Coordinates of C-alpha atoms in Angstrom, one line a residue:
M17 CA -122.4 125.6 -2.7
T18 CA -124.0 128.0 -0.6
R19 CA -122.6 129.4 2.3
Q20 CA -125.4 127.7 4.4
S21 CA -124.9 124.2 3.0
Y22 CA -121.1 124.6 3.7
S23 CA -121.9 125.6 7.5
V24 CA -124.2 122.7 7.5
R25 CA -121.7 120.1 6.2
R26 CA -119.0 121.5 8.6
L27 CA -121.5 121.2 11.5
V28 CA -122.1 117.4 10.1
F29 CA -118.3 116.7 10.3
A30 CA -117.5 118.4 13.5
V31 CA -120.3 116.2 15.1
L32 CA -118.9 113.4 13.3
G33 CA -115.4 114.1 14.4
S34 CA -116.6 114.5 18.0
M35 CA -118.2 111.2 18.3
A36 CA -115.4 109.5 16.2
G37 CA -113.1 111.4 18.9
S38 CA -115.2 110.0 21.7
L39 CA -115.3 106.7 20.4
L40 CA -111.6 106.7 20.1
A41 CA -111.2 107.8 23.7
F42 CA -113.6 105.2 24.9
S43 CA -112.0 102.6 22.9
L44 CA -108.2 103.5 24.0
A45 CA -109.8 103.9 27.6
A46 CA -111.3 100.6 27.4
E47 CA -107.7 99.0 25.9
E48 CA -105.8 100.8 28.7
Q49 CA -108.1 99.3 31.3
S50 CA -107.7 95.6 29.8
A51 CA -104.1 96.0 29.1
P52 CA -101.9 94.4 31.8
Q53 CA -100.4 96.8 34.2
L54 CA -96.5 97.5 33.8
I55 CA -94.7 96.8 36.8
K56 CA -91.3 98.3 37.3
S57 CA -89.1 97.1 40.2
H58 CA -85.6 97.0 41.5
A59 CA -85.9 93.4 42.5
F60 CA -87.9 90.1 41.3
A61 CA -89.3 87.2 43.0
M62 CA -90.7 84.1 41.9
H63 CA -92.8 83.7 45.1
G64 CA -94.0 86.1 47.6
E65 CA -92.3 89.8 47.7
P66 CA -88.6 90.5 48.0
K67 CA -87.1 90.7 51.5
Y68 CA -84.9 93.6 50.7
G69 CA -86.4 97.1 49.4
P70 CA -85.2 99.4 46.7
D71 CA -83.2 101.4 49.0
F72 CA -81.3 98.4 50.7
T73 CA -77.5 98.9 51.1
H74 CA -76.5 95.5 51.7
F75 CA -77.6 92.0 52.4
D76 CA -78.2 90.9 56.1
Y77 CA -75.7 88.1 55.7
V78 CA -72.4 90.2 54.8
N79 CA -70.2 92.6 56.8
P80 CA -70.2 95.6 54.6
D81 CA -66.9 96.6 56.1
A82 CA -65.2 93.5 55.7
P83 CA -61.7 94.1 54.5
K84 CA -60.3 93.5 51.3
G85 CA -57.1 91.5 50.2
G86 CA -55.3 88.5 51.1
H87 CA -55.9 85.2 49.6
M88 CA -57.7 82.0 50.0
V89 CA -56.1 78.6 48.2
M90 CA -58.8 75.9 47.6
S91 CA -58.8 72.6 46.1
A92 CA -60.7 70.8 43.2
I93 CA -60.4 67.0 42.1
G94 CA -59.4 65.8 38.7
T95 CA -58.1 68.2 36.1
Y96 CA -59.2 70.9 33.4
D97 CA -58.1 71.8 29.9
N98 CA -60.0 74.8 29.1
F99 CA -61.3 78.1 30.2
H100 CA -65.0 78.1 28.8
R101 CA -67.8 76.6 31.1
Y102 CA -70.3 76.7 28.4
A103 CA -68.6 74.7 25.8
Q104 CA -70.1 71.6 24.7
R105 CA -66.9 69.3 24.9
G106 CA -64.1 69.5 27.5
S107 CA -63.6 70.0 31.1
A108 CA -63.6 73.7 32.1
A109 CA -61.5 75.3 35.1
I110 CA -63.5 75.1 38.1
N111 CA -65.5 78.4 38.7
S112 CA -64.9 79.6 35.4
T113 CA -68.4 81.4 35.7
E114 CA -66.6 84.1 37.7
F115 CA -65.5 85.5 34.5
Y116 CA -69.1 86.9 33.9
D117 CA -71.7 88.6 35.7
T118 CA -75.4 88.3 35.2
L119 CA -78.0 90.8 34.4
M120 CA -79.3 90.4 38.1
I121 CA -78.1 88.0 41.2
G122 CA -79.8 86.4 43.6
S123 CA -79.9 86.5 47.5
D124 CA -79.0 83.9 49.7
D125 CA -81.5 84.5 52.2
E126 CA -84.3 84.0 49.7
I127 CA -85.2 81.4 47.2
D128 CA -85.3 82.6 43.5
V129 CA -85.3 86.6 44.2
Y130 CA -82.9 88.5 42.2
Y131 CA -81.5 92.0 42.7
P132 CA -79.5 94.7 40.5
L133 CA -76.4 93.8 39.3
I134 CA -75.7 94.8 35.3
A135 CA -79.4 95.7 35.1
E136 CA -80.5 98.3 37.8
S137 CA -84.4 97.6 37.3
L138 CA -86.6 95.8 35.1
E139 CA -90.4 96.4 33.8
Y140 CA -92.7 93.2 33.1
P141 CA -96.7 93.3 32.8
E142 CA -98.8 91.4 34.9
D143 CA -99.2 88.7 32.5
Y144 CA -95.7 88.0 32.4
T145 CA -95.4 88.0 28.3
F146 CA -92.4 90.3 28.0
V147 CA -89.6 91.6 30.5
I148 CA -87.4 94.7 30.0
F149 CA -84.2 95.0 31.5
N150 CA -82.6 98.8 32.5
L151 CA -79.1 98.3 32.4
N152 CA -77.0 100.2 34.7
P153 CA -75.1 102.8 32.8
D154 CA -72.0 102.3 34.8
A155 CA -71.7 98.6 33.9
R156 CA -68.3 97.6 32.4
H157 CA -66.5 94.8 31.0
Q158 CA -63.2 93.8 32.3
D159 CA -61.4 96.1 29.7
G160 CA -63.8 99.2 30.5
E161 CA -65.8 99.0 27.6
P162 CA -69.5 99.9 28.7
I163 CA -72.0 96.6 29.0
T164 CA -74.7 97.6 26.6
A165 CA -78.2 96.1 25.4
A166 CA -76.3 95.1 22.6
D167 CA -74.1 92.7 24.6
V168 CA -77.3 91.5 26.2
A169 CA -78.9 90.5 22.9
F170 CA -75.6 89.0 21.4
S171 CA -75.1 87.0 24.7
F172 CA -78.8 85.6 24.6
N173 CA -78.5 84.8 20.9
K174 CA -75.1 83.2 21.1
F175 CA -76.4 80.7 23.8
M176 CA -79.6 80.1 21.6
T177 CA -77.5 79.3 18.6
E178 CA -74.2 77.9 19.7
G179 CA -74.9 76.8 23.4
V180 CA -76.1 73.5 24.8
P181 CA -79.4 72.1 23.1
Q182 CA -81.1 72.6 26.6
F183 CA -80.9 76.4 26.3
R184 CA -82.5 76.5 22.8
S185 CA -85.6 74.2 24.1
Y186 CA -86.0 75.7 27.3
Y187 CA -86.0 79.4 25.6
A188 CA -88.1 78.2 22.8
G189 CA -90.6 80.4 23.8
V190 CA -88.8 83.8 23.6
T191 CA -90.0 85.2 20.6
D192 CA -88.2 88.6 20.1
T193 CA -85.0 90.3 21.7
E194 CA -85.3 94.3 21.0
E195 CA -82.6 96.6 21.9
I196 CA -84.6 99.5 22.8
N197 CA -81.6 101.8 23.6
P198 CA -78.0 101.1 24.7
Q199 CA -79.6 100.8 28.1
R200 CA -82.6 99.1 27.7
V201 CA -83.4 95.5 26.2
K202 CA -86.9 93.6 25.9
F203 CA -87.4 90.2 25.6
S204 CA -91.0 89.2 24.1
F205 CA -92.6 85.7 24.9
S206 CA -94.9 83.7 23.0
G207 CA -97.2 83.2 26.1
P208 CA -97.6 84.4 29.9
N209 CA -93.9 82.7 31.7
K210 CA -92.9 84.2 34.9
D211 CA -90.0 81.6 34.8
Y212 CA -88.5 83.3 31.7
I213 CA -88.2 86.4 33.8
S214 CA -86.6 84.8 36.4
G215 CA -84.1 82.6 33.9
L216 CA -83.3 85.6 31.9
A217 CA -82.5 87.8 35.0
R218 CA -79.7 85.3 35.5
L219 CA -78.4 85.4 32.2
V220 CA -74.6 85.3 31.6
I221 CA -73.5 88.4 29.8
L222 CA -70.6 88.0 27.4
P223 CA -68.6 90.9 25.8
K224 CA -69.8 91.2 22.2
H225 CA -66.4 92.2 20.9
F226 CA -64.7 89.2 22.6
W227 CA -66.8 86.6 21.5
E228 CA -68.6 87.6 18.3
E229 CA -66.0 85.8 16.0
R230 CA -65.3 82.9 18.3
D231 CA -67.3 79.5 18.3
F232 CA -69.1 79.5 21.6
A233 CA -69.5 75.5 21.3
E234 CA -65.7 74.8 21.4
P235 CA -63.3 74.8 24.6
L236 CA -61.2 77.9 25.0
S237 CA -57.6 77.5 26.1
V238 CA -56.8 81.2 26.5
V239 CA -58.3 83.4 29.2
P240 CA -61.5 85.2 28.1
L241 CA -62.2 88.5 28.0
G242 CA -65.2 88.8 30.9
S243 CA -67.8 90.8 32.5
G244 CA -67.5 89.9 36.2
P245 CA -65.3 90.5 39.1
Y246 CA -62.2 87.9 38.4
T247 CA -59.8 87.1 35.9
V248 CA -56.9 84.5 35.8
S249 CA -53.6 85.8 36.9
D250 CA -51.8 82.5 36.8
F251 CA -52.4 78.9 35.7
S252 CA -50.7 75.6 35.1
M253 CA -53.1 73.9 32.7
G254 CA -54.9 70.9 34.4
Q255 CA -53.1 71.7 37.5
N256 CA -53.9 75.0 39.0
V257 CA -55.5 78.0 38.4
T258 CA -55.5 81.6 40.2
Y259 CA -58.5 83.8 40.1
K260 CA -57.4 87.8 40.6
R261 CA -60.1 90.2 41.6
L262 CA -60.0 93.1 39.3
D263 CA -59.1 96.4 41.4
D264 CA -61.6 98.4 39.3
Y265 CA -64.2 96.0 39.4
W266 CA -67.2 98.5 38.5
A267 CA -70.0 96.6 40.6
A268 CA -67.7 96.5 44.0
D269 CA -70.0 98.7 45.7
L270 CA -73.4 97.7 44.5
P271 CA -75.8 96.8 47.5
S272 CA -75.8 93.3 45.9
R273 CA -71.9 93.0 45.9
K274 CA -71.2 94.9 49.1
G275 CA -69.4 92.5 51.5
T276 CA -68.6 89.9 49.1
L277 CA -65.8 89.2 47.0
N278 CA -63.0 89.9 49.8
F279 CA -60.3 88.0 48.6
S280 CA -57.5 89.7 46.0
T281 CA -57.0 86.2 44.7
V282 CA -58.5 82.7 45.0
R283 CA -56.2 79.8 43.8
Y284 CA -57.6 76.1 43.2
D285 CA -55.1 73.4 43.1
Y286 CA -56.0 70.1 41.5
Y287 CA -55.5 66.7 43.2
R288 CA -56.5 63.1 41.8
D289 CA -58.9 62.2 44.5
S290 CA -60.3 63.3 47.6
T291 CA -57.9 61.3 49.7
V292 CA -54.8 63.1 48.3
A293 CA -56.6 66.2 48.5
L294 CA -57.3 65.6 52.6
E295 CA -53.8 65.1 53.3
A296 CA -52.7 68.0 51.1
F297 CA -55.0 70.3 53.2
K298 CA -53.6 68.9 56.5
A299 CA -50.1 69.7 55.5
G300 CA -51.0 73.2 54.8
E301 CA -51.2 73.1 51.1
Y302 CA -54.6 74.9 50.7
D303 CA -56.8 76.5 53.3
F304 CA -60.4 75.4 53.4
R305 CA -62.5 72.2 52.7
Q306 CA -65.8 71.2 52.9
E307 CA -66.1 67.5 53.9
N308 CA -68.7 65.0 52.2
S309 CA -67.2 61.9 53.6
A310 CA -68.5 61.1 57.0
R311 CA -65.7 58.6 57.5
Q312 CA -62.9 60.9 56.5
W313 CA -64.7 63.6 58.9
V314 CA -64.4 61.2 61.6
Q315 CA -61.5 59.6 61.0
D316 CA -59.1 61.4 59.1
Y317 CA -59.0 65.0 60.6
T318 CA -56.3 64.5 63.1
G319 CA -52.9 65.9 63.3
P320 CA -50.6 68.5 64.8
A321 CA -52.4 71.5 62.9
F322 CA -55.5 70.3 64.6
T323 CA -53.8 69.9 68.1
R324 CA -52.7 73.2 67.9
G325 CA -56.1 74.9 66.9
D326 CA -54.5 76.0 63.6
I327 CA -57.1 74.1 61.8
K328 CA -60.8 74.7 62.9
M329 CA -63.5 71.7 62.4
E330 CA -67.1 73.0 62.4
E331 CA -70.6 71.5 61.9
L332 CA -73.1 74.0 61.1
P333 CA -76.5 72.8 60.8
H334 CA -79.3 73.7 58.0
Q335 CA -82.5 73.1 56.3
I336 CA -81.6 73.7 52.8
P337 CA -83.8 72.0 50.1
Q338 CA -81.9 68.5 49.0
G339 CA -81.2 67.2 45.6
M340 CA -82.2 63.7 44.9
Q341 CA -78.6 62.2 45.4
A342 CA -79.2 58.9 44.1
F343 CA -77.8 55.8 41.7
T344 CA -80.1 56.8 38.6
F345 CA -81.3 54.0 36.1
N346 CA -80.9 54.7 32.7
I347 CA -84.7 53.6 31.9
Q348 CA -84.0 53.8 28.1
R349 CA -81.7 50.8 28.5
E350 CA -84.1 47.5 28.0
L351 CA -83.0 46.0 31.0
F352 CA -84.5 49.0 33.4
S353 CA -87.5 49.8 31.2
D354 CA -89.7 47.7 33.6
R355 CA -90.7 49.5 36.7
R356 CA -91.0 46.3 38.6
V357 CA -87.3 45.6 38.1
R358 CA -86.4 49.2 39.1
Q359 CA -88.1 48.5 42.2
A360 CA -86.9 45.3 43.0
L361 CA -83.3 46.6 42.7
N362 CA -84.1 49.4 45.4
F363 CA -84.5 46.6 48.1
A364 CA -80.6 46.0 47.5
L365 CA -79.8 49.6 48.9
D366 CA -79.2 48.9 52.7
F367 CA -79.1 52.3 54.0
E368 CA -79.4 51.5 57.6
W369 CA -76.1 49.1 57.6
M370 CA -74.3 51.6 55.5
N371 CA -75.0 54.5 57.9
K372 CA -74.0 52.7 61.0
N373 CA -70.9 51.1 59.3
L374 CA -69.8 53.4 56.8
F375 CA -71.2 56.9 57.8
Y376 CA -71.3 56.8 61.6
D377 CA -74.7 57.6 61.4
Q378 CA -74.4 61.0 59.9
Y379 CA -77.0 60.9 57.2
E380 CA -80.8 60.7 56.5
R381 CA -82.2 58.9 53.7
N382 CA -83.2 60.8 50.6
T383 CA -87.1 60.2 50.2
S384 CA -88.3 63.1 48.0
Y385 CA -87.5 65.1 45.0
F386 CA -88.7 68.2 46.9
Q387 CA -86.5 67.0 50.1
N388 CA -86.7 69.5 53.0
T389 CA -89.5 71.5 51.5
P390 CA -93.3 71.5 52.1
Y391 CA -93.7 70.0 48.5
M392 CA -92.8 66.6 49.7
A393 CA -95.8 63.9 49.2
S394 CA -96.7 62.1 52.2
G395 CA -99.2 59.7 53.2
K396 CA -102.4 59.1 51.2
P397 CA -103.4 61.4 48.4
E398 CA -106.3 63.5 49.2
G399 CA -108.0 66.8 48.5
L400 CA -106.8 68.6 45.3
E401 CA -103.7 66.1 44.9
L402 CA -106.2 63.5 44.7
E403 CA -108.3 65.2 42.1
I404 CA -105.3 65.9 39.9
L405 CA -104.3 62.3 40.2
E406 CA -107.5 60.9 39.2
A407 CA -107.4 62.1 35.9
Y408 CA -104.6 59.7 35.3
R409 CA -105.8 57.0 37.2
D410 CA -106.2 54.7 34.1
R411 CA -102.2 55.4 33.4
L412 CA -100.8 54.9 37.0
P413 CA -100.0 52.1 38.9
E414 CA -102.8 51.4 41.8
E415 CA -99.9 52.1 44.6
V416 CA -99.9 55.9 43.5
F417 CA -103.4 56.2 45.4
G418 CA -102.2 54.6 48.5
E419 CA -99.2 55.5 50.8
V420 CA -96.5 57.5 49.2
W421 CA -93.5 55.0 48.7
T422 CA -90.5 55.4 50.9
P423 CA -87.4 53.4 50.7
N424 CA -87.4 50.2 52.7
E425 CA -85.8 50.2 56.4
T426 CA -83.6 47.6 57.5
D427 CA -82.5 46.7 61.0
G428 CA -79.1 47.6 60.0
S429 CA -77.7 44.0 60.6
G430 CA -77.0 43.3 56.9
N431 CA -79.5 40.5 57.0
L432 CA -81.7 41.1 53.8
R433 CA -83.6 38.0 53.8
R434 CA -87.3 39.6 53.7
E435 CA -86.1 42.2 51.3
T436 CA -84.6 39.5 48.9
R437 CA -87.8 37.7 48.9
Q438 CA -89.7 40.7 48.1
A439 CA -87.2 41.7 45.3
L440 CA -87.2 38.2 43.8
A441 CA -91.1 38.5 43.7
L442 CA -90.9 41.8 41.6
L443 CA -88.2 40.1 39.3
K444 CA -90.4 36.8 38.8
D445 CA -93.5 38.9 37.7
A446 CA -91.0 40.8 35.2
G447 CA -90.0 37.4 33.7
W448 CA -86.6 36.8 35.8
E449 CA -86.1 33.7 37.6
L450 CA -82.9 32.4 39.5
R451 CA -80.9 29.7 37.7
N452 CA -77.9 28.2 39.3
Q453 CA -77.5 31.2 41.8
Q454 CA -77.8 33.5 38.6
L455 CA -80.7 35.9 37.9
T456 CA -81.9 34.8 34.3
H457 CA -84.4 36.0 32.1
V458 CA -87.1 33.2 31.5
E459 CA -87.7 33.8 27.6
S460 CA -84.4 35.0 26.3
G461 CA -81.9 33.1 28.8
Q462 CA -80.0 36.3 29.6
R463 CA -78.2 36.8 32.7
F464 CA -78.9 40.0 34.7
E465 CA -75.7 41.9 34.3
F466 CA -75.0 45.8 34.3
E467 CA -72.6 48.4 34.9
L468 CA -72.4 51.1 37.3
L469 CA -70.5 54.3 36.2
I470 CA -68.6 56.3 39.1
N471 CA -66.0 58.9 38.9
S472 CA -64.7 58.9 42.2
P473 CA -63.2 56.6 45.0
T474 CA -65.5 57.5 47.4
D475 CA -68.3 56.4 45.2
E476 CA -66.6 53.0 44.9
R477 CA -66.5 52.6 48.7
V478 CA -70.3 52.9 49.1
A479 CA -71.1 51.0 45.7
L480 CA -69.4 47.8 47.0
P481 CA -72.0 46.9 49.6
L482 CA -74.7 47.5 46.8
Q483 CA -72.9 45.0 44.7
R484 CA -72.7 42.5 47.3
N485 CA -76.5 42.7 48.0
M486 CA -77.1 42.4 44.1
E487 CA -75.1 39.2 44.1
R488 CA -77.8 37.7 46.9
L489 CA -80.3 38.3 43.9
G490 CA -78.2 36.6 41.3
I491 CA -77.5 39.9 39.5
K492 CA -73.9 40.9 38.3
M493 CA -73.3 44.6 39.0
N494 CA -70.0 45.7 37.3
I495 CA -68.5 49.1 39.2
R496 CA -66.6 51.2 36.3
L497 CA -64.6 53.9 37.9
V498 CA -63.6 56.6 35.1
D499 CA -62.2 60.0 35.2
P500 CA -64.4 63.1 35.4
T501 CA -63.9 63.9 31.8
Q502 CA -64.9 60.4 30.8
F503 CA -67.8 60.4 33.1
I504 CA -69.0 63.6 31.8
N505 CA -68.8 62.4 28.0
R506 CA -70.8 59.1 28.7
L507 CA -73.3 61.1 30.8
R508 CA -73.7 63.5 27.6
S509 CA -74.0 60.5 25.3
R510 CA -76.2 58.2 27.8
D511 CA -73.6 55.7 27.5
F512 CA -74.3 53.8 31.0
D513 CA -76.8 51.6 32.5
M514 CA -76.9 53.1 35.8
I515 CA -74.8 56.4 37.3
A516 CA -73.7 57.6 40.6
R517 CA -75.8 61.0 39.9
G518 CA -79.2 62.0 40.7
Y519 CA -81.2 65.2 40.2
S520 CA -80.6 68.7 41.8
A521 CA -82.3 70.4 44.3
L522 CA -85.6 71.6 44.1
A523 CA -87.0 74.4 46.3
Y524 CA -90.4 74.4 44.9
P525 CA -92.2 73.2 41.6
S526 CA -91.1 75.1 38.6
V527 CA -90.8 75.6 34.8
S528 CA -87.1 74.3 35.2
M529 CA -88.4 70.9 35.7
R530 CA -89.0 70.5 32.2
I531 CA -85.4 70.0 31.2
L532 CA -85.2 67.5 34.1
F533 CA -88.2 65.2 33.6
Q534 CA -90.1 66.0 30.5
S535 CA -89.9 64.0 27.2
D536 CA -89.0 67.0 25.0
F537 CA -85.9 67.1 26.8
I538 CA -84.7 62.9 26.5
D539 CA -81.6 64.3 25.1
S540 CA -80.9 66.6 27.7
T541 CA -78.1 65.4 29.9
W542 CA -80.0 66.7 33.0
N543 CA -83.1 64.3 32.1
T544 CA -80.3 61.5 33.8
A545 CA -82.8 58.9 33.8
G546 CA -84.0 59.2 30.4
I547 CA -87.4 59.5 31.4
E548 CA -90.8 59.5 28.6
D549 CA -93.9 59.7 30.5
E550 CA -97.0 61.4 29.1
V551 CA -98.4 61.7 33.1
I552 CA -95.1 63.1 34.0
D553 CA -95.1 65.8 31.0
S554 CA -98.8 66.5 32.1
L555 CA -98.2 67.3 35.7
I556 CA -95.4 69.5 34.8
E557 CA -97.6 71.5 32.3
G558 CA -100.1 71.5 35.6
I559 CA -97.0 72.9 37.6
I560 CA -96.1 75.5 35.0
A561 CA -99.8 76.6 34.9
A562 CA -100.2 77.0 38.5
Q563 CA -97.1 79.2 39.4
E564 CA -99.4 81.9 40.4
D565 CA -101.7 79.8 42.6
E566 CA -99.7 78.5 45.6
E567 CA -102.5 76.2 46.6
M568 CA -102.6 74.1 43.3
L569 CA -98.8 74.5 43.1
L570 CA -98.5 72.6 46.3
A571 CA -100.9 70.0 44.9
Y572 CA -99.3 69.6 41.5
G573 CA -95.9 69.5 43.2
R574 CA -96.6 66.5 45.5
A575 CA -98.6 64.7 42.9
F576 CA -95.4 65.1 40.8
D577 CA -93.2 63.8 43.8
R578 CA -95.7 60.9 44.7
V579 CA -95.8 59.7 40.7
A580 CA -92.2 60.2 40.2
R581 CA -91.2 58.1 43.4
W582 CA -93.5 55.1 42.8
N583 CA -91.7 55.2 39.0
F584 CA -88.6 54.2 40.8
Y585 CA -86.4 56.2 38.5
V586 CA -83.4 56.2 41.0
M587 CA -82.1 54.3 44.0
P588 CA -82.3 57.0 46.6
Q589 CA -79.2 57.9 48.7
W590 CA -78.6 60.1 51.5
H591 CA -78.2 63.5 52.6
S592 CA -76.8 65.5 55.5
N593 CA -78.4 68.7 57.0
L594 CA -75.2 69.9 58.2
F595 CA -72.3 71.8 56.7
R596 CA -69.0 70.0 57.6
I597 CA -66.2 72.5 57.2
A598 CA -62.5 72.6 58.0
Y599 CA -60.2 75.4 57.6
W600 CA -56.6 77.2 58.5
D601 CA -57.7 79.8 61.3
R602 CA -56.7 82.9 59.0
F603 CA -60.0 83.7 58.0
S604 CA -63.3 85.8 59.7
R605 CA -67.0 85.8 58.7
P606 CA -69.8 87.7 59.6
E607 CA -72.0 86.5 62.6
T608 CA -74.9 85.9 60.4
R609 CA -74.9 83.1 57.8
P610 CA -77.3 83.2 54.9
V611 CA -80.2 80.7 55.0
Y612 CA -79.7 78.8 51.9
E613 CA -75.9 78.7 51.6
L614 CA -72.6 78.5 53.4
G615 CA -71.9 81.9 52.5
L616 CA -68.2 81.4 51.7
D617 CA -68.2 84.6 49.4
T618 CA -69.0 86.8 52.5
W619 CA -65.4 85.7 54.6
W620 CA -62.4 87.8 54.4
Y621 CA -58.6 87.3 55.2
D622 CA -57.5 88.2 58.7
E623 CA -54.2 89.3 59.0
E624 CA -54.0 89.1 62.8
K625 CA -55.0 85.5 62.6
A626 CA -52.9 84.5 59.9
S627 CA -49.6 86.0 61.7
R628 CA -50.5 83.1 64.3
I629 CA -50.1 80.5 62.3
T630 CA -46.6 79.2 60.6
R631 CA -47.5 77.5 57.5
R632 CA -45.2 75.2 54.9

């Protein structure tokens, strides 16, 4: 090869190399421009922006200088037989979640906004296809061992393989868990999923070295090693349990923990029922009570301690989103599979009479699955909501396109002649008729009879008026009162006709609605009614797709609410926009209360107040 030809070839290769380099650089630049931008933040908000910036020192609703120490005694109803909240059987001790910390912790001033705890920051792309949590190097388990990415990955996999089936179903789209290094862990998703990031931020972190050889599905009779601020210092199985705050809890001074966890010990005493518990409270056996019974609040909070001022009573107003507290039909039962039957039975619940005669006019009727939020359906559907519903017109009742369903209002007199006529007309259309004052199926001759499952004498008190009104329709409603353990077991196995249990509060339409309402989660105990409906499924998929479009999310949320209400999965009960609390006057609290919680975890023991009270 001549020197000239060699030089030419070198020149050609140089040119080609230069061109290739330019093309590669161009390709990388284009790829970089098209790749989603990576966001690193101290906090994560499902909607809007976090209220607290990266340099915040504490939440606004706490006293950062609150004194530590003292004790609080609380009550619980029923019993317990183990310390494992996540077991698939048994009844765990109240607040046994306090053994563990989560990656991040929510602010009670905001909805679905999370701040540093075990994770000091997180990273995620704009398309929400993965998330990286950066762990605080100071994070420790209760035995002083570091909390690492291995613990995080182990915790997730433990829940996936041995936890409740709902967890596996919900997180089926998490395709990979990677321990990048001891302080960084990455979760990858099969597609964009902002809700996964929110959910994983709340992931309970287990000590791998404690749980690795234990069956996570089984109850635990020993006190577990945890990652959180409290352990058990004393207990009598089924009767009481005392939680002790760890003096060396690593996160005590984190901004997200500052001013909380102020009591050295918190003890829970178990009582048979609420009536017995109230008498124990008045006798000074425990310190704090949040009252859910209007009758007890009005009639029974009397005695020397109230007169002396040793016990304080307060009504604290709020506008927190409310759950759909209800009597819920098991629509998998043939008896309740017909929408007209469920609509008819709703006429038997005379809320106005009950509110006046049982509740001292202290309650408001539930109407919506998004109670106290902008996502409540109202009036007739219009705009985007109507467009969404039109796609399902041939699969929806015509009523859906008119005024939204709301529970019937009575005059409170107890006279239900009009309601009885309306109910019987619907039942006749569904194939039922009165024979000798008994509602009977025209074809089978079967009498209309079912069981309402409850687990509290308080529920029995409100069920009796419903039972009487059912009798007017010729329906035999049996009331079955069982203990809390039986109640949970029968709920889990869907062994009920109707149950005094509704749906948890929905602050906004979210991916989490899948486990409450979608067909894929029919075996979930959270899908209480047993809903299998293609339209409901599709609306929830629309909700999931609209998470970043507030206008569309509003329309989908209202469309879902409207359709669900017209399907009569429940008999809506009632709610109160008040916290009714009573407590022995030995505590103080911050001047500011959190927007979305009572804020009991911000209270502290006040030695001066306590010295004025002679107890026991």
